[in-house]
CSV table of C-alpha atoms and ligand atoms in Angstrom, one decimal:
chain,number,residue,atom,x,y,z
A,8,MET,CA,24.0,-4.0,-17.2
A,9,THR,CA,21.6,-1.3,-18.5
A,10,ALA,CA,20.6,1.7,-16.4
A,11,LEU,CA,17.1,0.2,-16.1
A,12,GLY,CA,18.5,-3.1,-14.9
A,13,THR,CA,20.7,-1.4,-12.3
A,14,GLU,CA,17.8,0.5,-10.9
A,15,LYS,CA,15.7,-2.6,-10.6
A,16,ALA,CA,18.4,-4.6,-9.0
A,17,SER,CA,19.2,-1.9,-6.5
A,18,ASP,CA,15.5,-1.4,-5.5
A,19,ARG,CA,15.1,-5.2,-5.1
A,20,TRP,CA,18.2,-5.4,-3.1
A,21,ASN,CA,17.0,-2.6,-0.8
A,22,ILE,CA,13.7,-4.5,-0.2
A,23,LEU,CA,15.6,-7.7,0.5
A,24,ARG,CA,17.9,-5.9,2.9
A,25,GLN,CA,15.1,-4.2,4.7
A,26,ALA,CA,13.2,-7.6,5.0
A,27,ILE,CA,16.2,-9.4,6.4
A,28,ILE,CA,16.9,-6.6,8.9
A,29,LYS,CA,13.2,-6.6,10.0
A,30,LYS,CA,12.8,-10.4,10.2
A,31,SER,CA,16.0,-10.7,12.2
A,32,ARG,CA,14.7,-8.2,14.7
A,33,GLY,CA,11.3,-9.9,15.1
A,34,GLY,CA,9.5,-8.4,12.1
A,35,GLY,CA,6.6,-6.0,12.0
A,36,GLN,CA,6.3,-2.3,12.6
A,37,SER,CA,8.1,-0.7,15.5
A,38,LYS,CA,7.9,2.6,17.2
A,39,LYS,CA,11.5,2.4,18.2
A,40,LYS,CA,12.7,3.7,14.8
A,41,SER,CA,15.9,5.2,16.2
A,42,SER,CA,17.1,1.7,17.3
A,43,MET,CA,16.5,0.2,13.9
A,44,LEU,CA,18.6,0.3,10.8
A,45,GLU,CA,15.6,0.9,8.6
A,46,PHE,CA,12.8,3.5,8.5
A,47,THR,CA,9.5,1.7,8.8
A,48,SER,CA,6.9,4.2,9.7
A,49,PHE,CA,5.8,7.9,9.9
A,50,ASP,CA,3.9,7.0,13.1
A,51,LEU,CA,0.7,8.3,11.7
A,52,LEU,CA,-1.3,5.4,13.2
A,53,THR,CA,-1.1,3.8,16.6
A,54,VAL,CA,0.0,0.2,16.4
A,55,ASN,CA,-0.1,-2.2,19.4
A,56,LYS,CA,0.7,-5.9,19.4
A,57,VAL,CA,-2.1,-8.2,20.7
A,58,ILE,CA,-1.7,-11.9,21.4
A,59,ASP,CA,-4.8,-13.9,20.9
A,60,ASP,CA,-5.9,-17.0,23.0
A,61,ASP,CA,-4.1,-19.3,20.6
A,62,GLY,CA,-0.9,-17.4,20.8
A,63,GLY,CA,-1.5,-15.7,17.4
A,64,VAL,CA,0.2,-12.3,17.1
A,65,TRP,CA,-2.0,-9.5,15.8
A,66,HIS,CA,-1.4,-5.8,15.4
A,67,LEU,CA,-4.1,-3.4,16.5
A,68,TYR,CA,-4.1,-0.4,14.2
A,69,GLN,CA,-5.9,2.7,15.4
A,70,TYR,CA,-6.2,6.3,14.3
A,71,GLN,CA,-7.8,8.1,17.2
A,72,PRO,CA,-9.2,11.2,15.4
A,73,VAL,CA,-11.3,9.0,13.3
A,74,GLU,CA,-13.8,6.8,15.1
A,75,PRO,CA,-14.1,3.9,14.7
A,76,PHE,CA,-10.9,3.1,12.9
A,77,ARG,CA,-9.7,0.0,14.8
A,78,ALA,CA,-8.5,-3.0,12.9
A,79,ARG,CA,-6.8,-6.1,14.1
A,80,VAL,CA,-4.3,-7.0,11.5
A,81,LYS,CA,-2.1,-10.0,11.1
A,82,HIS,CA,1.4,-9.7,9.5
A,83,ILE,CA,2.8,-12.8,7.7
A,84,PRO,CA,5.4,-14.2,10.0
A,85,THR,CA,7.1,-16.3,7.4
A,86,VAL,CA,10.9,-16.2,7.3
A,87,PHE,CA,11.5,-15.9,3.6
A,88,ASN,CA,14.4,-17.5,1.8
A,89,PRO,CA,16.4,-15.2,-0.6
A,90,GLU,CA,14.7,-16.9,-3.6
A,91,GLU,CA,11.2,-16.1,-2.3
A,92,LEU,CA,12.2,-12.5,-1.5
A,93,MET,CA,13.6,-11.9,-4.9
A,94,GLY,CA,10.4,-13.0,-6.5
A,95,PHE,CA,8.1,-10.0,-7.3
A,96,ASN,CA,5.3,-11.2,-5.3
A,97,ASN,CA,6.6,-11.3,-1.8
A,98,THR,CA,7.4,-7.6,-1.4
A,99,GLY,CA,4.0,-7.1,0.1
A,100,ASN,CA,4.6,-9.8,2.7
A,101,VAL,CA,7.6,-8.2,4.2
A,102,CYS,CA,5.9,-5.3,6.1
A,103,VAL,CA,3.3,-2.6,5.7
A,104,TRP,CA,5.4,-0.1,3.7
A,105,PRO,CA,5.3,3.7,4.6
A,106,ALA,CA,3.3,4.4,1.4
A,107,GLU,CA,0.5,2.1,2.6
A,108,GLU,CA,0.6,3.8,6.0
A,109,VAL,CA,0.3,7.2,4.3
A,110,LEU,CA,-2.5,5.9,1.9
A,111,THR,CA,-4.4,4.6,4.9
A,112,TYR,CA,-4.1,7.9,6.8
A,113,TRP,CA,-5.1,9.9,3.7
A,114,CYS,CA,-8.1,7.7,3.1
A,115,LEU,CA,-9.2,8.1,6.7
A,116,GLU,CA,-8.8,11.9,6.6
A,117,ASN,CA,-10.7,12.0,3.3
A,118,ARG,CA,-13.3,9.3,4.1
A,119,HIS,CA,-16.2,11.4,2.9
A,120,LEU,CA,-15.1,10.7,-0.7
A,121,PHE,CA,-15.9,7.0,-0.4
A,122,LYS,CA,-19.4,7.2,0.9
A,123,GLN,CA,-21.7,5.0,-1.2
A,124,GLN,CA,-18.8,4.4,-3.7
A,125,LYS,CA,-17.2,1.3,-5.0
A,126,ILE,CA,-13.5,1.1,-4.1
A,127,CYS,CA,-10.7,-1.4,-5.2
A,128,GLU,CA,-7.2,-1.5,-3.7
A,129,LEU,CA,-4.6,-2.9,-6.1
A,130,GLY,CA,-1.4,-4.5,-4.8
A,131,GLY,CA,-2.4,-4.0,-1.1
A,132,GLY,CA,0.0,-6.6,0.2
A,133,MET,CA,-0.5,-8.9,3.2
A,134,THR,CA,-2.8,-6.3,5.0
A,135,CYS,CA,-4.5,-4.1,2.3
A,136,LEU,CA,-4.6,-1.7,5.3
A,137,ALA,CA,-5.9,1.3,3.3
A,138,GLY,CA,-8.7,-0.6,1.8
A,139,LEU,CA,-9.5,-2.1,5.2
A,140,ALA,CA,-9.6,1.4,6.7
A,141,VAL,CA,-12.1,2.5,3.9
A,142,ALA,CA,-14.2,-0.6,4.6
A,143,THR,CA,-14.3,0.1,8.4
A,144,CYS,CA,-14.8,3.8,8.3
A,145,CYS,CA,-17.0,4.7,5.4
A,146,ALA,CA,-20.4,3.6,4.3
A,147,ALA,CA,-19.0,2.5,1.0
A,148,GLU,CA,-21.1,0.5,-1.4
A,149,GLU,CA,-18.3,-2.1,-2.1
A,150,VAL,CA,-14.7,-2.6,-1.2
A,151,LEU,CA,-12.5,-5.1,-3.0
A,152,LEU,CA,-9.1,-5.8,-1.5
A,153,THR,CA,-6.6,-7.3,-4.0
A,154,ASP,CA,-3.0,-8.4,-4.5
A,155,GLY,CA,-1.3,-10.7,-7.0
A,156,ASN,CA,0.1,-12.8,-4.2
A,157,GLU,CA,-2.0,-15.7,-2.9
A,158,LEU,CA,-0.4,-15.8,0.5
A,159,SER,CA,-1.1,-12.0,1.0
A,160,ILE,CA,-4.8,-12.5,0.1
A,161,LYS,CA,-5.2,-15.5,2.3
A,162,ASN,CA,-4.0,-13.3,5.1
A,163,VAL,CA,-6.3,-10.5,4.1
A,164,GLN,CA,-9.3,-12.9,4.2
A,165,GLU,CA,-8.3,-13.9,7.7
A,166,ILE,CA,-8.1,-10.2,8.7
A,167,LEU,CA,-11.6,-9.6,7.2
A,168,LYS,CA,-13.0,-12.4,9.3
A,169,GLU,CA,-11.3,-11.0,12.4
A,170,ASN,CA,-12.7,-7.5,11.8
A,171,ALA,CA,-16.2,-8.6,10.6
A,172,GLU,CA,-18.0,-6.7,13.4
A,173,TYR,CA,-16.2,-3.4,12.4
A,174,LEU,CA,-16.9,-3.5,8.6
A,175,LYS,CA,-19.2,-0.7,7.6
A,176,ALA,CA,-19.2,-1.1,3.8
A,177,LYS,CA,-22.0,-3.0,2.3
A,178,THR,CA,-19.8,-5.6,0.6
A,179,VAL,CA,-16.1,-6.3,1.5
A,180,THR,CA,-14.1,-9.0,-0.3
A,181,ALA,CA,-10.5,-10.0,-0.9
A,182,SER,CA,-9.3,-11.6,-4.2
A,183,VAL,CA,-6.2,-12.3,-6.0
A,184,ILE,CA,-5.9,-10.0,-9.0
A,185,ARG,CA,-2.7,-10.0,-11.1
A,186,TRP,CA,-2.4,-7.1,-13.4
A,187,ASP,CA,-0.7,-9.2,-16.0
A,188,LYS,CA,-3.6,-11.7,-16.1
A,189,GLN,CA,-6.6,-9.9,-17.7
A,190,ASP,CA,-9.0,-12.8,-17.1
A,191,GLU,CA,-8.6,-12.1,-13.4
A,192,TYR,CA,-10.2,-8.7,-13.6
A,193,THR,CA,-12.1,-8.2,-16.9
A,194,HIS,CA,-15.3,-9.1,-15.0
A,195,PHE,CA,-14.8,-5.9,-13.0
A,196,LYS,CA,-14.9,-3.8,-16.2
A,197,GLU,CA,-15.9,-0.2,-15.4
A,198,THR,CA,-17.0,-1.2,-11.8
A,199,PHE,CA,-15.1,1.1,-9.5
A,200,ASP,CA,-15.4,4.8,-8.6
A,201,TYR,CA,-12.0,4.7,-6.9
A,202,VAL,CA,-8.9,2.6,-7.3
A,203,ILE,CA,-6.3,3.1,-4.6
A,204,SER,CA,-2.8,1.7,-4.4
A,205,ALA,CA,0.5,2.1,-2.5
A,206,ASP,CA,4.1,1.5,-3.5
A,207,CYS,CA,3.4,-0.6,-6.7
A,208,LEU,CA,5.2,1.5,-9.4
A,209,PHE,CA,8.7,0.1,-9.2
A,210,PHE,CA,8.1,-3.2,-11.1
A,211,ASP,CA,9.4,-2.3,-14.6
A,212,GLN,CA,7.8,-5.3,-16.2
A,213,TYR,CA,4.3,-4.6,-14.8
A,214,ARG,CA,3.8,-0.8,-15.1
A,215,GLU,CA,1.9,-1.1,-18.4
A,216,ASP,CA,-0.2,-4.0,-17.0
A,217,LEU,CA,-1.0,-1.9,-13.9
A,218,LEU,CA,-2.2,1.0,-16.1
A,219,THR,CA,-4.3,-1.4,-18.2
A,220,THR,CA,-5.9,-2.9,-15.0
A,221,ILE,CA,-6.7,0.5,-13.6
A,222,GLY,CA,-8.2,1.7,-17.0
A,223,THR,CA,-10.3,-1.5,-17.2
A,224,ILE,CA,-11.8,-1.6,-13.7
A,225,LEU,CA,-12.4,2.2,-13.2
A,226,LYS,CA,-15.8,3.7,-14.2
A,227,PRO,CA,-15.6,6.3,-17.0
A,228,LYS,CA,-15.4,9.1,-14.5
A,229,GLY,CA,-13.5,7.1,-11.9
A,230,VAL,CA,-10.4,8.3,-10.0
A,231,CYS,CA,-7.2,6.4,-9.1
A,232,ILE,CA,-5.2,7.6,-6.1
A,233,ILE,CA,-1.7,6.2,-5.7
A,234,PHE,CA,0.9,6.9,-3.1
A,235,ALA,CA,4.4,5.8,-4.0
A,236,PRO,CA,8.0,6.9,-3.2
A,237,ARG,CA,10.1,8.2,-6.1
A,238,ARG,CA,12.3,5.0,-6.0
A,239,HIS,CA,14.8,6.6,-8.5
A,240,LYS,CA,12.9,7.3,-11.7
A,241,THR,CA,10.3,4.6,-11.4
A,242,CYS,CA,7.5,6.9,-10.2
A,243,ASP,CA,8.3,9.4,-13.0
A,244,LYS,CA,8.3,6.6,-15.6
A,245,PHE,CA,4.8,5.5,-14.4
A,246,CYS,CA,3.5,9.1,-14.6
A,247,ALA,CA,5.0,9.6,-18.1
A,248,MET,CA,3.2,6.4,-19.3
A,249,ALA,CA,0.0,7.3,-17.5
A,250,LYS,CA,-0.1,10.7,-19.2
A,251,GLU,CA,-0.9,8.9,-22.5
A,252,ARG,CA,-4.2,7.7,-21.1
A,253,TYR,CA,-5.2,9.9,-18.1
A,254,GLN,CA,-5.1,13.4,-16.7
A,255,VAL,CA,-2.2,13.0,-14.2
A,256,THR,CA,-1.5,15.1,-11.1
A,257,LEU,CA,1.7,14.5,-9.1
A,258,GLU,CA,1.8,16.1,-5.7
A,259,GLU,CA,4.7,16.3,-3.2
A,260,LYS,CA,3.1,18.4,-0.5
A,261,TYR,CA,-0.4,17.1,-0.2
A,262,ASP,CA,-1.0,17.0,3.5
A,263,ALA,CA,0.5,19.3,6.2
A,264,ALA,CA,0.8,16.6,8.9
A,265,ILE,CA,2.5,14.1,6.6
A,266,TRP,CA,4.8,16.9,5.3
A,267,ASN,CA,5.8,17.7,8.9
A,268,LYS,CA,6.5,14.0,9.6
A,269,HIS,CA,8.7,14.0,6.5
A,270,LEU,CA,10.7,17.1,7.6
A,271,GLU,CA,10.9,15.6,11.1
A,272,ALA,CA,12.3,12.3,9.7
A,273,ILE,CA,14.9,14.3,7.6
A,274,GLU,CA,16.0,16.1,10.8
A,275,LYS,CA,15.8,13.3,13.4
A,276,SER,CA,16.4,10.1,11.4
A,277,SER,CA,18.7,11.2,8.6
A,278,ASP,CA,20.7,8.0,9.2
A,279,ILE,CA,17.8,5.7,8.2
A,280,TYR,CA,15.4,8.0,6.3
A,281,ASP,CA,15.8,8.1,2.6
A,282,GLU,CA,13.3,10.4,0.9
A,283,ASN,CA,13.8,8.5,-2.4
A,284,ARG,CA,12.6,5.2,-0.9
A,285,HIS,CA,10.3,6.4,2.0
A,286,TYR,CA,8.5,9.6,1.2
A,287,PRO,CA,5.4,8.8,-0.9
A,288,LEU,CA,4.3,11.2,-3.6
A,289,LYS,CA,0.6,11.4,-4.4
A,290,ILE,CA,-0.4,10.6,-7.9
A,291,THR,CA,-4.0,11.1,-9.1
A,292,LEU,CA,-5.2,9.6,-12.4
A,293,MET,CA,-8.5,10.8,-13.9
A,294,LYS,CA,-9.9,9.3,-17.1
A,295,SER,CA,-10.0,12.2,-19.6
B,314,SAM,C1,6.0,-3.1,-2.3
B,314,SAM,S1,4.6,-4.1,-2.2
B,314,SAM,C2,3.4,-3.0,-1.6
B,314,SAM,C3,2.4,-3.6,-0.8
B,314,SAM,C4,1.5,-2.7,0.0
B,314,SAM,N1,0.8,-1.8,-0.9
B,314,SAM,C5,2.3,-1.8,1.0
B,314,SAM,O1,2.7,-0.7,0.5
B,314,SAM,O2,2.6,-2.2,2.1
B,314,SAM,C6,4.1,-4.3,-3.9
B,314,SAM,C7,2.9,-5.2,-4.1
B,314,SAM,O3,2.6,-5.3,-5.5
B,314,SAM,C8,2.1,-6.6,-5.7
B,314,SAM,N2,2.4,-6.9,-7.1
B,314,SAM,C9,3.5,-6.8,-7.8
B,314,SAM,N3,3.3,-7.2,-9.1
B,314,SAM,C10,2.0,-7.5,-9.2
B,314,SAM,C11,1.2,-8.0,-10.3
B,314,SAM,N4,1.7,-8.2,-11.5
B,314,SAM,N5,-0.1,-8.1,-10.1
B,314,SAM,C12,-0.6,-7.9,-8.8
B,314,SAM,N6,0.1,-7.5,-7.8
B,314,SAM,C13,1.4,-7.3,-8.0
B,314,SAM,C14,3.0,-7.5,-4.8
B,314,SAM,O4,2.4,-8.7,-4.6
B,314,SAM,C15,3.1,-6.6,-3.6
B,314,SAM,O5,2.1,-6.9,-2.6
């Protein structure tokens, strides 16, 4: 097996392992990190389970300092078989990954950037939580929530209906966009001021496609903001490829509160916290 193959297999195995542990414990985010075998959250947002009249389980995400961020979000309760989990496109149906949580927090803290702007989230998974936060907290012109997985987008469309009264952006939609299928996004050529994305850099076979998608849909002076854990060398590989087309900035310490959560996790949860898989770096791409 090549070094590249080994990396990919181990990352996929870790995702599968995390998913099995979470699903066998009831799935979803939990505040009781210490009793779990996996690190799931930096606890930047408040998450409470809500049961609707039909018995449907929702998760109420809130970030108190920013009114009115309050979104009812459904996680996909499917119990995946190993074949489904090993397919590329179910990694976003397993949980809201720490990088998405951090991207959401960062977008809420920097929401002024998105006023009257057009924003697209790529690979947002079953919640597209960060894009949803932008749609609920900023007077954005347009927010497009996307993922390559149809089940994820069906779920996001249900989430948008549920949160309709909280949406502040002029237009908010959710669509399937696969980076390796150009016909799914060429009609968005040079449309977006911002592209945001979390934990999507470890797919060896799609890194180039992801860069092409970003380059196509961003406006000439657009900015792409990505949060992703190092996951061995996958993040560095993406940055090296991106440097051929963009001005790239890679930041490790981008927010004091998140950095403190990271240090806290190293100290208090060293048995479950793995910086390589959990601490998201911030990558900014600007068209040069
Ligand atoms: C690890 S998940 C991250 C999901 C979400 N951003 C989060 O952090 O919770 C990676 C996401 O990338 C999406 N993805 C992978 N390859 C893709 C492709 N070729 N086109 C579009 N989406 C893709 C998957 O469907 C999945 O939702």
